N, CA and C of each residue as an Amber inpcrd file, in Angstrom:
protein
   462
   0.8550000  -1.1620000   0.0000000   0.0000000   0.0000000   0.0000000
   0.9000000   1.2250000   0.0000000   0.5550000   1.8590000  -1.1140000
   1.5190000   3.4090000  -0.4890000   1.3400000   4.3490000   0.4580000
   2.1720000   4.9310000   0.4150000   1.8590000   6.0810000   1.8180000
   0.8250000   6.5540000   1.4480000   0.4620000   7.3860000   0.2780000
  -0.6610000   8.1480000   0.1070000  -2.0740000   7.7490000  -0.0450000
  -2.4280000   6.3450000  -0.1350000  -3.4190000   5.6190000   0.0990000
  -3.6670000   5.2150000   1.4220000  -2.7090000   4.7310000   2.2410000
  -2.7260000   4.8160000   3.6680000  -3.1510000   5.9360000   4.0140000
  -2.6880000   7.0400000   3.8170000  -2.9070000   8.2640000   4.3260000
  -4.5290000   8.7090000   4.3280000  -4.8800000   8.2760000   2.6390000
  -6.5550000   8.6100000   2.5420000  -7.3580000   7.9650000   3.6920000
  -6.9190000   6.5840000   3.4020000  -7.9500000   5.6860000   4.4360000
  -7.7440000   6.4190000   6.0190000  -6.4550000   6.4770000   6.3990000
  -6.6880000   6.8740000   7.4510000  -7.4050000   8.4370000   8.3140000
  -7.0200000   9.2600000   7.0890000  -7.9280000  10.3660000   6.7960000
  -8.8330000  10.3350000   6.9490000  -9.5280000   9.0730000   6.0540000
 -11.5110000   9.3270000   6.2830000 -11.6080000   8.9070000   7.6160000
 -10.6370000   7.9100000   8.4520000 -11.1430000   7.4100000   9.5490000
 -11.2930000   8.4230000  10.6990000 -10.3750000   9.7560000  10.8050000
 -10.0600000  10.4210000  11.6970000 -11.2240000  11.4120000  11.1900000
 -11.5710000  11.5030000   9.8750000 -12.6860000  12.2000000   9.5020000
 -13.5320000  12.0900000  10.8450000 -13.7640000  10.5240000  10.3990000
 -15.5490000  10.1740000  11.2790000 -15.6860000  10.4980000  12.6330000
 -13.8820000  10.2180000  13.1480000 -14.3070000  10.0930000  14.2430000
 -14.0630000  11.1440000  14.9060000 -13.5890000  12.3190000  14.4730000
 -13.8500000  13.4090000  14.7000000 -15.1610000  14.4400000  14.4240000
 -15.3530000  14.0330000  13.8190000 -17.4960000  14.1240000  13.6870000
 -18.0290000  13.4760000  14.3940000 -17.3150000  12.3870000  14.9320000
 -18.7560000  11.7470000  15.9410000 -17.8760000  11.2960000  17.5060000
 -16.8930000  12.3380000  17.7810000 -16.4740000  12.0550000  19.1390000
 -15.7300000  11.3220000  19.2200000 -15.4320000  10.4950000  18.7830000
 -14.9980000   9.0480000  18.8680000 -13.2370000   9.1040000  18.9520000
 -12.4680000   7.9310000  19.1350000 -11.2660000   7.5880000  19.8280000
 -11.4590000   6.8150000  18.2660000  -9.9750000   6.5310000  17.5690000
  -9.4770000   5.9550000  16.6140000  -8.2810000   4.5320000  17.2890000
  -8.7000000   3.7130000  17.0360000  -7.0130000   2.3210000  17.0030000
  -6.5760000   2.0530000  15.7050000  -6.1060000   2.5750000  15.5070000
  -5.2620000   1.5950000  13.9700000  -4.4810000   0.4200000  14.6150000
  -4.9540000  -1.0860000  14.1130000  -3.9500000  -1.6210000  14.5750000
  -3.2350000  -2.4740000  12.7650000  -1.9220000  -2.7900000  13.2760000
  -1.6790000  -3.1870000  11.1660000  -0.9830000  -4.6540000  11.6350000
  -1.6870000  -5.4060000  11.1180000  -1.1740000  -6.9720000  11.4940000
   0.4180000  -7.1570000  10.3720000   1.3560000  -8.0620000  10.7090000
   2.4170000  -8.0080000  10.0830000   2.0970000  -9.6130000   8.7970000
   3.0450000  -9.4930000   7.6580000   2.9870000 -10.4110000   7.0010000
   2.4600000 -12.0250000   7.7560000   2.5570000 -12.7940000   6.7280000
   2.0790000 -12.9130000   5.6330000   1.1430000 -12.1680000   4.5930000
   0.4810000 -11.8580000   5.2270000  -1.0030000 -10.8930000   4.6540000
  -0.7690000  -9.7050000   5.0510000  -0.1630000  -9.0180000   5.2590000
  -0.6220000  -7.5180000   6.4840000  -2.1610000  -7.3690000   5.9230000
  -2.8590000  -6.8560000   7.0160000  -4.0040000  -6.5610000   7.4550000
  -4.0690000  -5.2980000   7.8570000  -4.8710000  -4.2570000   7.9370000
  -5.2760000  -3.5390000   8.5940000  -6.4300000  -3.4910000   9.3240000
  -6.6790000  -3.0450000  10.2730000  -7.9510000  -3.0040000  11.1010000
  -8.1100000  -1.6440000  11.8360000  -9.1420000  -0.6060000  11.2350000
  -9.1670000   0.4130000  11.9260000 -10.6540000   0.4160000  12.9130000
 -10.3610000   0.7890000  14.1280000 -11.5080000   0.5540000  15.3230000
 -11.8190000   2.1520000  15.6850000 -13.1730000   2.4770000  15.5970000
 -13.6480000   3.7120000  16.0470000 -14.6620000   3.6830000  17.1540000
 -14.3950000   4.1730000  18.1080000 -14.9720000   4.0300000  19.2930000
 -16.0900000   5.4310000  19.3690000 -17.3080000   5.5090000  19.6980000
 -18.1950000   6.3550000  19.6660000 -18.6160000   5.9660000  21.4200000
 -18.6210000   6.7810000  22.0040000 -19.2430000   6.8660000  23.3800000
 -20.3770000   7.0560000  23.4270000 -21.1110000   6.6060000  23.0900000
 -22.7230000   6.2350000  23.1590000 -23.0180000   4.8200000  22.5280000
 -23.9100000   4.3310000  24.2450000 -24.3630000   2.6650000  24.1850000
 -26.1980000   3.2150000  24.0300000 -26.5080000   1.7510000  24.5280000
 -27.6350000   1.4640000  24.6300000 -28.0560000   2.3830000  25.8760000
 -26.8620000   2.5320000  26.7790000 -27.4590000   3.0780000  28.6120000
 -27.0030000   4.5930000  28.3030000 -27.1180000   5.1880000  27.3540000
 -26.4040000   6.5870000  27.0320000 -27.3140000   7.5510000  28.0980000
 -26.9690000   8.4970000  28.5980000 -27.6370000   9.1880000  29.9390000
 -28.7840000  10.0380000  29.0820000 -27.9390000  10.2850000  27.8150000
 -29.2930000  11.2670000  27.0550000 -30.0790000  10.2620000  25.8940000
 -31.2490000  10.0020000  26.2710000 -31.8490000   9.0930000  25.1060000
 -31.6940000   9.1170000  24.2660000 -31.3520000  11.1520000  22.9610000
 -31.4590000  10.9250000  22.0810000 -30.0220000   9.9830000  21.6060000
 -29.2010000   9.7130000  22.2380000 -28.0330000   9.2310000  22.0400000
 -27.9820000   7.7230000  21.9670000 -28.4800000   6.9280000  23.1320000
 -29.0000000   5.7240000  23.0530000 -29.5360000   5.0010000  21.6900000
 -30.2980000   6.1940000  21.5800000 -31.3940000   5.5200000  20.1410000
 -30.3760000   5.9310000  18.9460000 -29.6150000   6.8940000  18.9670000
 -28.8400000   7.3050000  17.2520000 -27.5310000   5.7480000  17.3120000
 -26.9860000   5.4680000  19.0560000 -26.3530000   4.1820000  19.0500000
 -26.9120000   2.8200000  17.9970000 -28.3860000   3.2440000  18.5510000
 -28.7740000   1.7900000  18.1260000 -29.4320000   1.5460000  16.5770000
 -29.4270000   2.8610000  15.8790000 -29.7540000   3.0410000  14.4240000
 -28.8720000   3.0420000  13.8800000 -27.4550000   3.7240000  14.4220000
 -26.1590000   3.5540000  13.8820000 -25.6500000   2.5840000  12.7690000
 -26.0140000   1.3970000  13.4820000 -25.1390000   0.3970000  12.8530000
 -26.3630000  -0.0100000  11.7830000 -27.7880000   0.2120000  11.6250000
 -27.8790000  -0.2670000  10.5830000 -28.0510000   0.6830000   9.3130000
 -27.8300000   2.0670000   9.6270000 -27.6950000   2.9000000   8.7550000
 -26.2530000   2.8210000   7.7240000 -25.4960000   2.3430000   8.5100000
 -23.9660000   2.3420000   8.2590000 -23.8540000   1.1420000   7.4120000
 -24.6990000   0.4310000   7.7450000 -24.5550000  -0.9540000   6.8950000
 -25.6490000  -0.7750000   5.9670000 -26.2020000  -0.3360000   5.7160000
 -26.9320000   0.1480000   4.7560000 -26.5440000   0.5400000   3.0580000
 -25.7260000   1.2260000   3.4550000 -24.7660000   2.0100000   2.0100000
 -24.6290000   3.3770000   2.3720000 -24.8890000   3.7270000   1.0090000
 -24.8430000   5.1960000   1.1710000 -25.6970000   5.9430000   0.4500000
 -26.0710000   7.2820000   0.0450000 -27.2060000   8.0820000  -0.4630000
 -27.2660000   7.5190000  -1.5750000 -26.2540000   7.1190000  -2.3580000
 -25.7060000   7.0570000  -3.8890000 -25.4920000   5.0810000  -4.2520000
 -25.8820000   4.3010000  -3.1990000 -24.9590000   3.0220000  -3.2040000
 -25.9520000   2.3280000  -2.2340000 -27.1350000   1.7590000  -2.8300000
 -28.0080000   0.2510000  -2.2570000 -26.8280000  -0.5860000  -1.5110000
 -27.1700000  -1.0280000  -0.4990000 -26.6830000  -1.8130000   0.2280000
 -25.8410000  -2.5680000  -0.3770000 -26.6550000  -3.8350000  -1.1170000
 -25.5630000  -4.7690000  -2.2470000 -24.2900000  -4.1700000  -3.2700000
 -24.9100000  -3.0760000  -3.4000000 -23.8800000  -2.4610000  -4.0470000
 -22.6250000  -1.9050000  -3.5150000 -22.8830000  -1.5170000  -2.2710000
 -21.9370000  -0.9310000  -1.1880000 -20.8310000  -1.7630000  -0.4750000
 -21.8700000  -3.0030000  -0.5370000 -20.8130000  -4.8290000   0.1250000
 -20.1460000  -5.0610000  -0.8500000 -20.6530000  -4.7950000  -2.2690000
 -19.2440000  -5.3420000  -3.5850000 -18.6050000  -4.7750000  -3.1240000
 -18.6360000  -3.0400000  -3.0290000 -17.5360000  -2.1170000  -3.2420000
 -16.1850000  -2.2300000  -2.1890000 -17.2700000  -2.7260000  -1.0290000
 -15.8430000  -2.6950000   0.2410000 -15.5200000  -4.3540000  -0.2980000
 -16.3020000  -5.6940000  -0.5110000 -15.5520000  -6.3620000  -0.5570000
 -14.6480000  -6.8780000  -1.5200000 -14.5730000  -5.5870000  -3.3090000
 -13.9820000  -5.4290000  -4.1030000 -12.3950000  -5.3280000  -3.1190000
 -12.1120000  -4.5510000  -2.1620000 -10.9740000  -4.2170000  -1.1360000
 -10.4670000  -5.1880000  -0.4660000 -11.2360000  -6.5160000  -0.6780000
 -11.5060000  -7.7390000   0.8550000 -11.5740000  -7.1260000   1.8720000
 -12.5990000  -6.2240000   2.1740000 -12.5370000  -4.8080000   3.4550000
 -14.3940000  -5.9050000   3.7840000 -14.4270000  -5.5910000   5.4920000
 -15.5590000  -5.9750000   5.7840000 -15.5120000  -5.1190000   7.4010000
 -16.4920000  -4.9090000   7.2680000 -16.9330000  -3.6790000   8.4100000
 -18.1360000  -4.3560000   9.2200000 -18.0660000  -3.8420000  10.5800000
 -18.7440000  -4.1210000  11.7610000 -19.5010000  -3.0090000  12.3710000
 -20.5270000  -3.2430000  13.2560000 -20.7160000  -1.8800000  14.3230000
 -21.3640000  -2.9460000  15.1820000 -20.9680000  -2.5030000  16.3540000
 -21.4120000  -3.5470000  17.7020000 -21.9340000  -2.3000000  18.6370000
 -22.9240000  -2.5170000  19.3300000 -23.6530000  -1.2850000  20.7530000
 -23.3500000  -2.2280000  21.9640000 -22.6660000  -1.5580000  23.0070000
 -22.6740000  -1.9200000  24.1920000 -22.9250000  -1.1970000  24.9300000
 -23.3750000  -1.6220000  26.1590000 -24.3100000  -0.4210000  27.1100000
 -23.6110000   0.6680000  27.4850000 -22.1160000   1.1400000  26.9100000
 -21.4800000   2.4040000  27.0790000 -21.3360000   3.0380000  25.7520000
 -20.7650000   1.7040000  24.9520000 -20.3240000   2.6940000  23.8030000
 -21.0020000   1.4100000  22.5550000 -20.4700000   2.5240000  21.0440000
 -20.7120000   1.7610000  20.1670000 -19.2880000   1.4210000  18.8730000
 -19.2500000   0.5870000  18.4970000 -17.4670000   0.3230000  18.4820000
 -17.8180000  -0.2560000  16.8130000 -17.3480000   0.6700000  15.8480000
 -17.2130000   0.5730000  14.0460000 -15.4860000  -0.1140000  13.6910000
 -15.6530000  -0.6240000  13.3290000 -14.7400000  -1.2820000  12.5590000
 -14.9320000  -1.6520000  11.5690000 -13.2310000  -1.5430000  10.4300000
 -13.1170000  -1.7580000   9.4900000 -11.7880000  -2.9960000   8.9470000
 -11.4670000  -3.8000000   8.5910000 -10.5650000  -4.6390000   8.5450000
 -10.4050000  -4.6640000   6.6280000  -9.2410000  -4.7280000   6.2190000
  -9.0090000  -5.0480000   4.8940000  -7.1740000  -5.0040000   5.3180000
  -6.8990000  -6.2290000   3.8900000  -5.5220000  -7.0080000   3.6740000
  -4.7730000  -5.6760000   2.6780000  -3.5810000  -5.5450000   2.7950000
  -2.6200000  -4.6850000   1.9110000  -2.3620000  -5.6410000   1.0400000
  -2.0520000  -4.9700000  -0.2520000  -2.3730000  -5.7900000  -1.3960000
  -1.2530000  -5.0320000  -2.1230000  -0.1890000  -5.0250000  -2.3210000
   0.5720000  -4.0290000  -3.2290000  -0.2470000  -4.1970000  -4.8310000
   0.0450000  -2.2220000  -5.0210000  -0.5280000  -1.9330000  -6.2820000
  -2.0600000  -1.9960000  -6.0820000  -2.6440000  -2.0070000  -4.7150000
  -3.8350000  -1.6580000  -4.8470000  -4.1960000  -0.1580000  -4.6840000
  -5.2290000   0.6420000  -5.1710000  -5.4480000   1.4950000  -5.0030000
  -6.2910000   2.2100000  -3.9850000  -6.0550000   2.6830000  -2.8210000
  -7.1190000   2.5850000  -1.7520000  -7.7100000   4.0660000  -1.7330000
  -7.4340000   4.8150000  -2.8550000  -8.2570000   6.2040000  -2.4370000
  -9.7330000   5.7630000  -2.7130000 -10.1810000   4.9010000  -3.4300000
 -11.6370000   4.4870000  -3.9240000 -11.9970000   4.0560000  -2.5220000
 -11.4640000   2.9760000  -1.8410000 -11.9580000   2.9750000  -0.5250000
 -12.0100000   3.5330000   0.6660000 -11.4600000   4.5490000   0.2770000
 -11.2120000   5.8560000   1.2610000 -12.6000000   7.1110000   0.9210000
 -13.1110000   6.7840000  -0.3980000 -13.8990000   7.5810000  -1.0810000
 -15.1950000   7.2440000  -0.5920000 -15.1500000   5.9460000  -0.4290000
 -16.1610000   4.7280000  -0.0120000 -16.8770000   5.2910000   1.2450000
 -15.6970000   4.7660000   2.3520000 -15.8360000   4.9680000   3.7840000
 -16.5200000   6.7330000   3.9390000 -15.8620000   7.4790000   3.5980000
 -15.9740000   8.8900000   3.7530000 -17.6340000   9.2590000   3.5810000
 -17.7390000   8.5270000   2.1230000 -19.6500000   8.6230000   1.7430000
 -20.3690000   7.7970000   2.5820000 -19.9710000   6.9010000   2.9380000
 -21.0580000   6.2300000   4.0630000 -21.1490000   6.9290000   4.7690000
 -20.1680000   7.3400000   5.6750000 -20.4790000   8.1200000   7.3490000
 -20.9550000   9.2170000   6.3280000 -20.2900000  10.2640000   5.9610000
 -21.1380000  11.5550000   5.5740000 -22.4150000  11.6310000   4.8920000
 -22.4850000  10.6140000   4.1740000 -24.2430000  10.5260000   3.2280000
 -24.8410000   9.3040000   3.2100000 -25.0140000   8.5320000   4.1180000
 -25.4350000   7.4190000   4.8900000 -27.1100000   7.0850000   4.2260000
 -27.1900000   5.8910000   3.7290000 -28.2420000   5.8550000   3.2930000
 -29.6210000   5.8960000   4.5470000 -30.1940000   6.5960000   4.9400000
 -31.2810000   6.5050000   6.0360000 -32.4100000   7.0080000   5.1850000
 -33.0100000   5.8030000   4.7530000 -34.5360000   5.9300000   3.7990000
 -35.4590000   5.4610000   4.6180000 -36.8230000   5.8750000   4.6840000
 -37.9000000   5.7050000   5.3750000 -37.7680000   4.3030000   5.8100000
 -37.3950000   3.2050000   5.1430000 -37.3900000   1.2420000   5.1600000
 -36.5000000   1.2130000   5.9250000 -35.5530000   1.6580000   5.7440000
 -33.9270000   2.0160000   7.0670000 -34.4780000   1.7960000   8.4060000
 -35.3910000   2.7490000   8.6490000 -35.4480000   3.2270000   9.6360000
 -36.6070000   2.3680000  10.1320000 -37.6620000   2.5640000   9.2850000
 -38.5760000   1.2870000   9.7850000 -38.3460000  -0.1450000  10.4870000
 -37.4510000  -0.5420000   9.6100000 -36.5720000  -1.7580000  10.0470000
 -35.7650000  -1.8620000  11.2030000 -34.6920000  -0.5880000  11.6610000
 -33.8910000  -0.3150000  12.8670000 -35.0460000  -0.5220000  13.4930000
 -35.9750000   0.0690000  13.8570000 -37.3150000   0.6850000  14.6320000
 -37.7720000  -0.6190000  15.1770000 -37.9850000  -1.4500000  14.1690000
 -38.6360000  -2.7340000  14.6940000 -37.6700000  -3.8610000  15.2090000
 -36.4790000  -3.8050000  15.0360000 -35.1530000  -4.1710000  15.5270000
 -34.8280000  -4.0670000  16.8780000 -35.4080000  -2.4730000  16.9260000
 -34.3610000  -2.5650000  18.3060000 -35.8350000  -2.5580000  19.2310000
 -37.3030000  -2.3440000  18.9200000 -38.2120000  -2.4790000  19.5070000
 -38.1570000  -4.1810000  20.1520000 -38.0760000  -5.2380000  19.3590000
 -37.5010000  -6.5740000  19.2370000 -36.7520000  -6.5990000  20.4050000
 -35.7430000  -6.0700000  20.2340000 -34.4240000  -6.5540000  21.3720000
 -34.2850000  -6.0430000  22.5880000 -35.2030000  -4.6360000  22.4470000
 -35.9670000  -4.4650000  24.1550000 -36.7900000  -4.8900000  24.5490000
 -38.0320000  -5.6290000  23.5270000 -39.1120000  -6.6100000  24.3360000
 -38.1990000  -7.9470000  24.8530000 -37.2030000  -8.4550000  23.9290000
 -36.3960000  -9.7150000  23.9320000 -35.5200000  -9.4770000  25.4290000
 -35.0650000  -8.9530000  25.7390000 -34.7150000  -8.0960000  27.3800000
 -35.6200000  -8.2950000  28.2210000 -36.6520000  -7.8780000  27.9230000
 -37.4050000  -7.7650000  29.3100000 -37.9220000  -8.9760000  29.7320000
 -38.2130000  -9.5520000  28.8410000 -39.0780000 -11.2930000  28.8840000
 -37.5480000 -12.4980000  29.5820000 -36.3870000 -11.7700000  28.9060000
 -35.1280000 -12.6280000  30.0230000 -34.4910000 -11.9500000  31.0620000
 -35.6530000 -10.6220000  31.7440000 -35.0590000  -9.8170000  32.7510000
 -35.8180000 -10.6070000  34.2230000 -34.9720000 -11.4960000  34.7830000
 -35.6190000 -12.0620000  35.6720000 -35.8870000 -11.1890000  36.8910000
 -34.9720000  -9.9100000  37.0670000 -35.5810000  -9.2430000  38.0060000
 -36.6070000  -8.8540000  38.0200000 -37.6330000  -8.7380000  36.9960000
 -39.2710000  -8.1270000  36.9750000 -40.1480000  -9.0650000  37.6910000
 -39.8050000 -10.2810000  37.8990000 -40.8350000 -11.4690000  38.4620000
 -41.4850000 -12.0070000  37.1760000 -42.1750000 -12.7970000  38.1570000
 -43.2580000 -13.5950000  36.9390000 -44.6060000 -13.0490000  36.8800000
């Protein structure tokens, strides 16, 4: 990977997470493969003190996995896994933790996936079905809570 493709990717990453608060890890695995794995930490869980925060935690990740304004979902999974790049978002009751993992490939070109990443977080596909879907998701996984919250009784 060259410097200046490194540089993009890591660019968009400090982008995001400087738009959304967040703590950056680059960690870069060594040969055979080098790997990269960049981890963005957002301080807002599920237990966030201000609700509206809680709830943008828990839409987060499926907006993000979504695509982008410009890029249907399927279309968005070629593009990162054109990179062998595959991305995560996990909510835990403090924070919510994005990751990105893709292999260095000499002679690959990574400003396209730097172009990639940048349009998701900034123009994030959130269409009425998006949201419908999060909605009934995370409605789901707080009824799914309470029914295995044995402190309520029977």
């Amino acid at each position: 990977m060259s410097r200046t493709s490194f540089a993009i990717v890591a660019a968009s990453a400090l982008l995001a997470a400087a738009t959304a608060r967040a703590e950056i890890y680059l960690d870069v695995e060594p040969d055979p493969m080098p790997l990269i794995e960049i981890t963005v930490v957002v301080p807002a869980g599920f237990e966030s003190t201000r609700a509206e925060e809680a709830g943008a935690a828990t839409l987060m990740a499926d907006v993000l996995d979504a695509g982008t304004k410009s890029l249907a979902r399927p279309a968005f999974l070629d593009r990162l896994a054109s990179f062998g790049a595959s991305h995560g978002l996990s909510v835990s009751n403090l924070y919510s933790v994005w990751t990105l993992s893709f292999p260095i490939v000499d002679g690959k070109d990574y400003a396209a996936l730097a172009s990639l990443l940048a349009d998701n977080w900034k123009s994030p596909r959130l269409t009425d079905e998006t949201f419908r879907i999060a909605k009934r998701k995370l409605e789901a996984s707080l009824k799914g809570g309470l029914d295995s919250d044995m402190s309520l009784g029977a």
